[in-house]
PDB file of C-alpha atoms and ligand atoms in Angstrom:
ATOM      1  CA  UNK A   7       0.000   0.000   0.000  1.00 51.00           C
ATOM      2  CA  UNK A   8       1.729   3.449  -1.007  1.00 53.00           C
ATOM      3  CA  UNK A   9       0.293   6.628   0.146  1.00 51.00           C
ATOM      4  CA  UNK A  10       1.450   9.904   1.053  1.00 48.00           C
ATOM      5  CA  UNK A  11       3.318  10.335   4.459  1.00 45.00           C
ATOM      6  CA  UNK A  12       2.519  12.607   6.795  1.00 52.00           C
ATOM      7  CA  UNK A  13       6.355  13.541   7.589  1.00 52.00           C
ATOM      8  CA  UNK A  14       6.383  16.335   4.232  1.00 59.00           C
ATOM      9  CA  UNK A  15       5.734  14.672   0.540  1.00 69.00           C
ATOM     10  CA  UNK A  16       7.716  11.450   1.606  1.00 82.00           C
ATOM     11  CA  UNK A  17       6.341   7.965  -0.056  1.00 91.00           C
ATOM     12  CA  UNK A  18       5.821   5.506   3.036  1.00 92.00           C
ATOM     13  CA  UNK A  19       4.082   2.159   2.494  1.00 96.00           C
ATOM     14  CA  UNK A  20       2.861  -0.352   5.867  1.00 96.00           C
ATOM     15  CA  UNK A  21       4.814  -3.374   5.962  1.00 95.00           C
ATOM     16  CA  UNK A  22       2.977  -4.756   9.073  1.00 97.00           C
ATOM     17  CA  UNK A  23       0.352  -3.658  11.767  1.00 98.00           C
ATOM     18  CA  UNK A  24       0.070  -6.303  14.734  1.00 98.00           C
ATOM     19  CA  UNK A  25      -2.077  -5.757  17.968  1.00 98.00           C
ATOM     20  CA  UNK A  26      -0.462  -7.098  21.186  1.00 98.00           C
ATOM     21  CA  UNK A  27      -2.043  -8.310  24.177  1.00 98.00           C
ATOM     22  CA  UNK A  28       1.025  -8.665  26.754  1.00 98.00           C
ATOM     23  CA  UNK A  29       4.660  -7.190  27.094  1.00 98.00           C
ATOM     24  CA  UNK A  30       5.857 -10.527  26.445  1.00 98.00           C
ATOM     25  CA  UNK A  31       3.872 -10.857  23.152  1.00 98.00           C
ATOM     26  CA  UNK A  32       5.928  -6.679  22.491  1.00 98.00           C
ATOM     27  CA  UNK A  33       8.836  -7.813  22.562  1.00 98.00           C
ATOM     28  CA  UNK A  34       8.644 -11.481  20.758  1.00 98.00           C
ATOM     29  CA  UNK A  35       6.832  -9.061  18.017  1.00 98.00           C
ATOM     30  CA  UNK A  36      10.366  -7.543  18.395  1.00 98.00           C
ATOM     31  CA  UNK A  37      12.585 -10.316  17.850  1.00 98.00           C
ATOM     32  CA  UNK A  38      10.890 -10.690  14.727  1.00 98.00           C
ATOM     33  CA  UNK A  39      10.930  -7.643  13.543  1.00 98.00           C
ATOM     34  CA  UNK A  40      14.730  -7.723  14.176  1.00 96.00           C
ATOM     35  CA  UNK A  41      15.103 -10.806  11.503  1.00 95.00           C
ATOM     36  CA  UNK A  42      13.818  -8.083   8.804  1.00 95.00           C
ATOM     37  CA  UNK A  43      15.978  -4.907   9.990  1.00 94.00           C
ATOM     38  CA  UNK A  44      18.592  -4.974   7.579  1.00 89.00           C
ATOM     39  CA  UNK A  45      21.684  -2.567   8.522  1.00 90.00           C
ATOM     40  CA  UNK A  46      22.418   1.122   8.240  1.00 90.00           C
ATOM     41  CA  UNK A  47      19.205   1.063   9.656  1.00 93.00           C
ATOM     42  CA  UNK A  48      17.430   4.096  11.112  1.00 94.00           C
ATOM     43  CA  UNK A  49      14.321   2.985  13.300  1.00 96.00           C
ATOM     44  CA  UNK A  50      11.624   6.027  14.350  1.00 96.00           C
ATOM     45  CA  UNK A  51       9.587   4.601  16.799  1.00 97.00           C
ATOM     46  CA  UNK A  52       6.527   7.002  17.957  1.00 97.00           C
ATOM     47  CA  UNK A  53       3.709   6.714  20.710  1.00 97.00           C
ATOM     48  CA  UNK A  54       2.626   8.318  23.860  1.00 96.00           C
ATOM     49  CA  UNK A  55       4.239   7.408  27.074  1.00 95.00           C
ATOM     50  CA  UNK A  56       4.066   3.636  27.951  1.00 97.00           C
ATOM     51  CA  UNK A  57       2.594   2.671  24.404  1.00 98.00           C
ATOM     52  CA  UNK A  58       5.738   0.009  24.723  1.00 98.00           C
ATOM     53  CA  UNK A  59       7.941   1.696  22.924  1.00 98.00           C
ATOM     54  CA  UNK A  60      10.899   0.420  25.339  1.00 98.00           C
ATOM     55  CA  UNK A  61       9.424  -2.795  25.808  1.00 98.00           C
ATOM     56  CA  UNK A  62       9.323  -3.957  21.724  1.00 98.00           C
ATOM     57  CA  UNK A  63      12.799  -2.265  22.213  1.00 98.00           C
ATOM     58  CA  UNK A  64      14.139  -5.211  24.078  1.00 98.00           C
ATOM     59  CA  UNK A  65      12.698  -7.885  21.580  1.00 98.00           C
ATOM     60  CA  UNK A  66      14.544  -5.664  18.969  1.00 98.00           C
ATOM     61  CA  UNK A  67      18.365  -5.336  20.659  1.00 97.00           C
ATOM     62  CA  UNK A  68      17.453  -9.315  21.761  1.00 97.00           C
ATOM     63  CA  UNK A  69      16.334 -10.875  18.680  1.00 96.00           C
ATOM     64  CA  UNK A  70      19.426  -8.924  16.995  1.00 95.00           C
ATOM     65  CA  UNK A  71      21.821 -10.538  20.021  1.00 95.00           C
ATOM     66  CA  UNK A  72      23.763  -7.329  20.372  1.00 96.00           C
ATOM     67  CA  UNK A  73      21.927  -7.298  24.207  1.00 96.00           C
ATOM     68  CA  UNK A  74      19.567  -9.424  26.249  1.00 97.00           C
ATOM     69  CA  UNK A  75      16.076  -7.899  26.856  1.00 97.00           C
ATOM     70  CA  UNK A  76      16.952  -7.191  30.699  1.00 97.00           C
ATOM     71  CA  UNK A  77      20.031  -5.596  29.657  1.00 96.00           C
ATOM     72  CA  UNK A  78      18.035  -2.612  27.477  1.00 97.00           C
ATOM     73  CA  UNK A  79      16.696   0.344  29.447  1.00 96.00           C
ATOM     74  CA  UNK A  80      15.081   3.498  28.618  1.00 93.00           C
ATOM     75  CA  UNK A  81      18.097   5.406  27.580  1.00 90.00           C
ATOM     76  CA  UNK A  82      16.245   8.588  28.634  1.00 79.00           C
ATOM     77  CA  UNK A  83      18.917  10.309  30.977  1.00 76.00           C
ATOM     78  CA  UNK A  84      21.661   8.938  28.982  1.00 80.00           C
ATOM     79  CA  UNK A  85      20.020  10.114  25.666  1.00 84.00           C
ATOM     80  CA  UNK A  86      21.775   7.244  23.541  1.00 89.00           C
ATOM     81  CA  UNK A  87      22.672   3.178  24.899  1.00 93.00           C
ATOM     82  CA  UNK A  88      25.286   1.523  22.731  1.00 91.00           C
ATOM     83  CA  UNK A  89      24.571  -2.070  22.708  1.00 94.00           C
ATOM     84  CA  UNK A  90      26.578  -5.468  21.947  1.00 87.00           C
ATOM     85  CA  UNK A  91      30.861  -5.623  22.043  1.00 75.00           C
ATOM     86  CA  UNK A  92      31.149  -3.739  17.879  1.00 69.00           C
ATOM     87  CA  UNK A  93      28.289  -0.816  19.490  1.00 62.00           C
ATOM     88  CA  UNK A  94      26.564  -1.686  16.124  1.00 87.00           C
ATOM     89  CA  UNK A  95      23.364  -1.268  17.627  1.00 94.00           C
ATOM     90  CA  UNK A  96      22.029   2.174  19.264  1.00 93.00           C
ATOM     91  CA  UNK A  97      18.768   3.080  21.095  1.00 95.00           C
ATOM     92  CA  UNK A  98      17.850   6.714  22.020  1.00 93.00           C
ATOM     93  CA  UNK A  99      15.320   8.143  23.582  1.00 93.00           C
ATOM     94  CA  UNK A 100      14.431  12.097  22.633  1.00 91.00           C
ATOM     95  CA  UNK A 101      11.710  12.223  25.411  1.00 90.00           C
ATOM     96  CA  UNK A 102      13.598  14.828  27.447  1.00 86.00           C
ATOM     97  CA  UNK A 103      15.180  16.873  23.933  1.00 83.00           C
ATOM     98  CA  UNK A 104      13.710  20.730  23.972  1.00 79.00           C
ATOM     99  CA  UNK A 105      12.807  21.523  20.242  1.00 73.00           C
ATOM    100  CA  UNK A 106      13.974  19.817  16.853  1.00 71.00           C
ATOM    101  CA  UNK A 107      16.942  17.813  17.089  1.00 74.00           C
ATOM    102  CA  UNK A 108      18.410  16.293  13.844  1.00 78.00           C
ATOM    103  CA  UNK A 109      20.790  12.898  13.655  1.00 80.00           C
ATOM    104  CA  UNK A 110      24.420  15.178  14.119  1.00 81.00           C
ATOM    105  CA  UNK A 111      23.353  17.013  17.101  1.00 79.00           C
ATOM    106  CA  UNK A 112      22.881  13.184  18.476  1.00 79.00           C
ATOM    107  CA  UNK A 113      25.896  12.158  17.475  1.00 78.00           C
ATOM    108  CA  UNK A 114      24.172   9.239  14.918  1.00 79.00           C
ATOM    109  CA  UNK A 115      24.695  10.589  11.451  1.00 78.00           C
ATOM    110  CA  UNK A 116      27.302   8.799  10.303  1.00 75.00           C
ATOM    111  CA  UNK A 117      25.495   5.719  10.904  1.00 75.00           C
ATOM    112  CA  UNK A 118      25.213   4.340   7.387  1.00 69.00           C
ATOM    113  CA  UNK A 119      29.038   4.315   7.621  1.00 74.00           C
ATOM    114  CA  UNK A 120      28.751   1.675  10.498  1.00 79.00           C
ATOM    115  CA  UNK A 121      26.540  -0.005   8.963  1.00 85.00           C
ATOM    116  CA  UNK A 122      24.120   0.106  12.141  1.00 91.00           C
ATOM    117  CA  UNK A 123      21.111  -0.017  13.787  1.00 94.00           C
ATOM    118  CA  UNK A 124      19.620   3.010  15.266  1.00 94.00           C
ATOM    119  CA  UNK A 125      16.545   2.920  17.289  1.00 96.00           C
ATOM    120  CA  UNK A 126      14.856   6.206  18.580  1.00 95.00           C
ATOM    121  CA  UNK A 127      12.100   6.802  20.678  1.00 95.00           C
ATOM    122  CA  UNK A 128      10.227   9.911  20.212  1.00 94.00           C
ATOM    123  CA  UNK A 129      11.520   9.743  16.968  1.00 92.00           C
ATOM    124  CA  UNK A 130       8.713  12.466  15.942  1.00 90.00           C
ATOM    125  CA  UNK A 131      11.183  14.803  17.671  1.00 88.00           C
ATOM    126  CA  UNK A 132      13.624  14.697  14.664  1.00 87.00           C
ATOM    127  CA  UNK A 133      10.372  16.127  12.309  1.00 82.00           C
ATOM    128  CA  UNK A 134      11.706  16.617   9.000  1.00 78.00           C
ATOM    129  CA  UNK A 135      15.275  16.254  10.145  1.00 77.00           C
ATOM    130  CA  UNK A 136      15.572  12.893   8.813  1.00 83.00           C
ATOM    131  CA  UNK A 137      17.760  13.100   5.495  1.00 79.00           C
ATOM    132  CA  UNK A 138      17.350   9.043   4.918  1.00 85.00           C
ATOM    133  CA  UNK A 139      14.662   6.490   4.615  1.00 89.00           C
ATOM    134  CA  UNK A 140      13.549   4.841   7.811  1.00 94.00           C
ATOM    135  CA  UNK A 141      11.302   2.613   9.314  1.00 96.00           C
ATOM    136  CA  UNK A 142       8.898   3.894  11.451  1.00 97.00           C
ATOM    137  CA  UNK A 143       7.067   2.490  14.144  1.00 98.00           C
ATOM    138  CA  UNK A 144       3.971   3.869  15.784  1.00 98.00           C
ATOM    139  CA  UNK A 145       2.840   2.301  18.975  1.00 98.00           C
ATOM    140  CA  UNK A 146      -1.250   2.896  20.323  1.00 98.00           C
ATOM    141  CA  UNK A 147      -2.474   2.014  23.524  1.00 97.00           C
ATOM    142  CA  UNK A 148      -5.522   0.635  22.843  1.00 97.00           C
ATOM    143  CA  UNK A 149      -6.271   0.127  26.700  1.00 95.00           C
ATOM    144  CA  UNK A 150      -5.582  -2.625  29.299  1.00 97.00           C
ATOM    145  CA  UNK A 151      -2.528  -4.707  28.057  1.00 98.00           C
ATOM    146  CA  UNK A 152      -3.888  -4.497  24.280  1.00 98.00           C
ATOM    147  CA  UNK A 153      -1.339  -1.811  21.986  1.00 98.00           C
ATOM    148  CA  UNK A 154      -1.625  -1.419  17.902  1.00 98.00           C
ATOM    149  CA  UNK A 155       1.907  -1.675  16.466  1.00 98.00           C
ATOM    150  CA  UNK A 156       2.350  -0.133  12.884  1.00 98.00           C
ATOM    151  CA  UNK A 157       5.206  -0.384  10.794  1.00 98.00           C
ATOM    152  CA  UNK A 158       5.717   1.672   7.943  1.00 97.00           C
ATOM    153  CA  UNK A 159       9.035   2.233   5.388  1.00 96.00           C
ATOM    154  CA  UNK A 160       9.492   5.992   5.127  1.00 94.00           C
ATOM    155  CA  UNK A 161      11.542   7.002   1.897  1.00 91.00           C
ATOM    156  CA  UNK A 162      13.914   9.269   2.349  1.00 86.00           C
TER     157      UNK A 162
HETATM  158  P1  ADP B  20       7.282   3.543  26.351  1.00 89.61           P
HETATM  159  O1  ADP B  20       8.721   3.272  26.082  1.00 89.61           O
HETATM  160  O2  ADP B  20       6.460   3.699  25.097  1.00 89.61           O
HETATM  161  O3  ADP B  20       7.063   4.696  27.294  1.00 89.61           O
HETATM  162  P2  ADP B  20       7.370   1.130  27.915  1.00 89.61           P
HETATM  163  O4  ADP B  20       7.716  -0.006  27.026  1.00 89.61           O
HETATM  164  O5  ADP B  20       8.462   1.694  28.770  1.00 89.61           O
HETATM  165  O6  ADP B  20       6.650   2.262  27.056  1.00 89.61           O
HETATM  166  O7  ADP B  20       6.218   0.719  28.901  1.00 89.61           O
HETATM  167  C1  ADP B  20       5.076   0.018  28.504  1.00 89.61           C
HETATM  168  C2  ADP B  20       4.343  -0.395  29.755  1.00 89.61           C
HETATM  169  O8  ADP B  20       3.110  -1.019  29.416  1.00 89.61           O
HETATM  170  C3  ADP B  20       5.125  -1.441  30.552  1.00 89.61           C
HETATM  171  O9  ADP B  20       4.896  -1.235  31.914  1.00 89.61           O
HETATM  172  C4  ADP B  20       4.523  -2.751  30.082  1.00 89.61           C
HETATM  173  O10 ADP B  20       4.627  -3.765  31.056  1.00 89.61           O
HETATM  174  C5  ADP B  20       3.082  -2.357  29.879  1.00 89.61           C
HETATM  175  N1  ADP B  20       2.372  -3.156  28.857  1.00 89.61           N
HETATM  176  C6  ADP B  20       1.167  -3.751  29.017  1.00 89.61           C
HETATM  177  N2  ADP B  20       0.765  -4.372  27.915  1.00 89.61           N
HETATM  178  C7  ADP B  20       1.736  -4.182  26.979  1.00 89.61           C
HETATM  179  C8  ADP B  20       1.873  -4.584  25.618  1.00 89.61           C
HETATM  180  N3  ADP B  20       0.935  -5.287  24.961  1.00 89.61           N
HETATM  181  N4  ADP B  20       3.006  -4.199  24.985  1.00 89.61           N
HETATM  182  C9  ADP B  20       3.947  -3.464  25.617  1.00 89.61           C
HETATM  183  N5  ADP B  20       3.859  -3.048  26.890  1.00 89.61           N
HETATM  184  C10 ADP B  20       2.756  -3.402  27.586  1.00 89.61           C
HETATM  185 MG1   MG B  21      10.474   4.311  26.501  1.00 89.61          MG
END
């Protein structure tokens, strides 16, 4: 399905929309997400507070073994976790970042050069200061344990 994005004129088209039921079920959703993420990979992942952003996270990291799930934490003090022994794997969080932000000021923009994985939460921070294509993530709470997880490709 191709349709216009709303991040300026970009072309984005859904690759998968799953509803969960459980944390557990987040992050096994993540681990198999991880089998598709091929890197430089830049990862936007959007949703209100406690949508599970964190949570499919640690299936992500896991299922990529750079990191077991305990081992990934909100990185939202730290601003950016490096994960596994090459750091090929990176998870912010742009919860706490005043204004527009783009991927230099973070100190990810020569990612493609690492050939890495990049995961940001909040990722809506970085508005139209994402000079790549992307996968983007948004993450509902539907109520109780239930949460809509939508995956999109974002061109650059
Ligand atoms: P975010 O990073 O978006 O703020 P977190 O992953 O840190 O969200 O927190 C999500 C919270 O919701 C956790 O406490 C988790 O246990 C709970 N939760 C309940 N159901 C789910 C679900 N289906 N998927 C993810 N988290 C869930
Ligand atoms: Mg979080």
């Amino acid at each position: 399905m191709r349709r216009q994005s709303p991040i300026g004129n970009r072309q984005s088209s859904i690759l998968a929309e799953r509803v969960t039921h459980s944390p557990e079920e987040t992050v096994l959703f993540g681990r198999e997400i991880a089998v598709h993420l091929q890197p430089p990979c830049l990862v936007l992942l959007e949703g209100e507070l406690g949508a599970g952003k964190t949570t499919l996270v640690k299936g992500i990291v896991a299922g990529m073994g750079a990191a077991s799930e305990d081992e990934v934490t909100s990185p939202s003090f730290t601003l950016v976790h490096e994960y596994g022994s090459s750091g090929k794997v990176y998870h912010a969080d742009l919860y706490r970042i005043e204004g527009a932000r783009d991927l230099a000021t973070l100190g990810l923009e020569d990612l493609s050069s690492q050939a890495a994985t990049v995961l940001v939460e909040w990722g809506e921070k970085l508005g139209d200061n994402v000079p790549i294509s992307c996968v983007k993530i948004r993450m509902e709470h539907l109520g109780c344990d239930d949460r809509r997880i939508l995956i999109e490709r974002v061109e650059a």
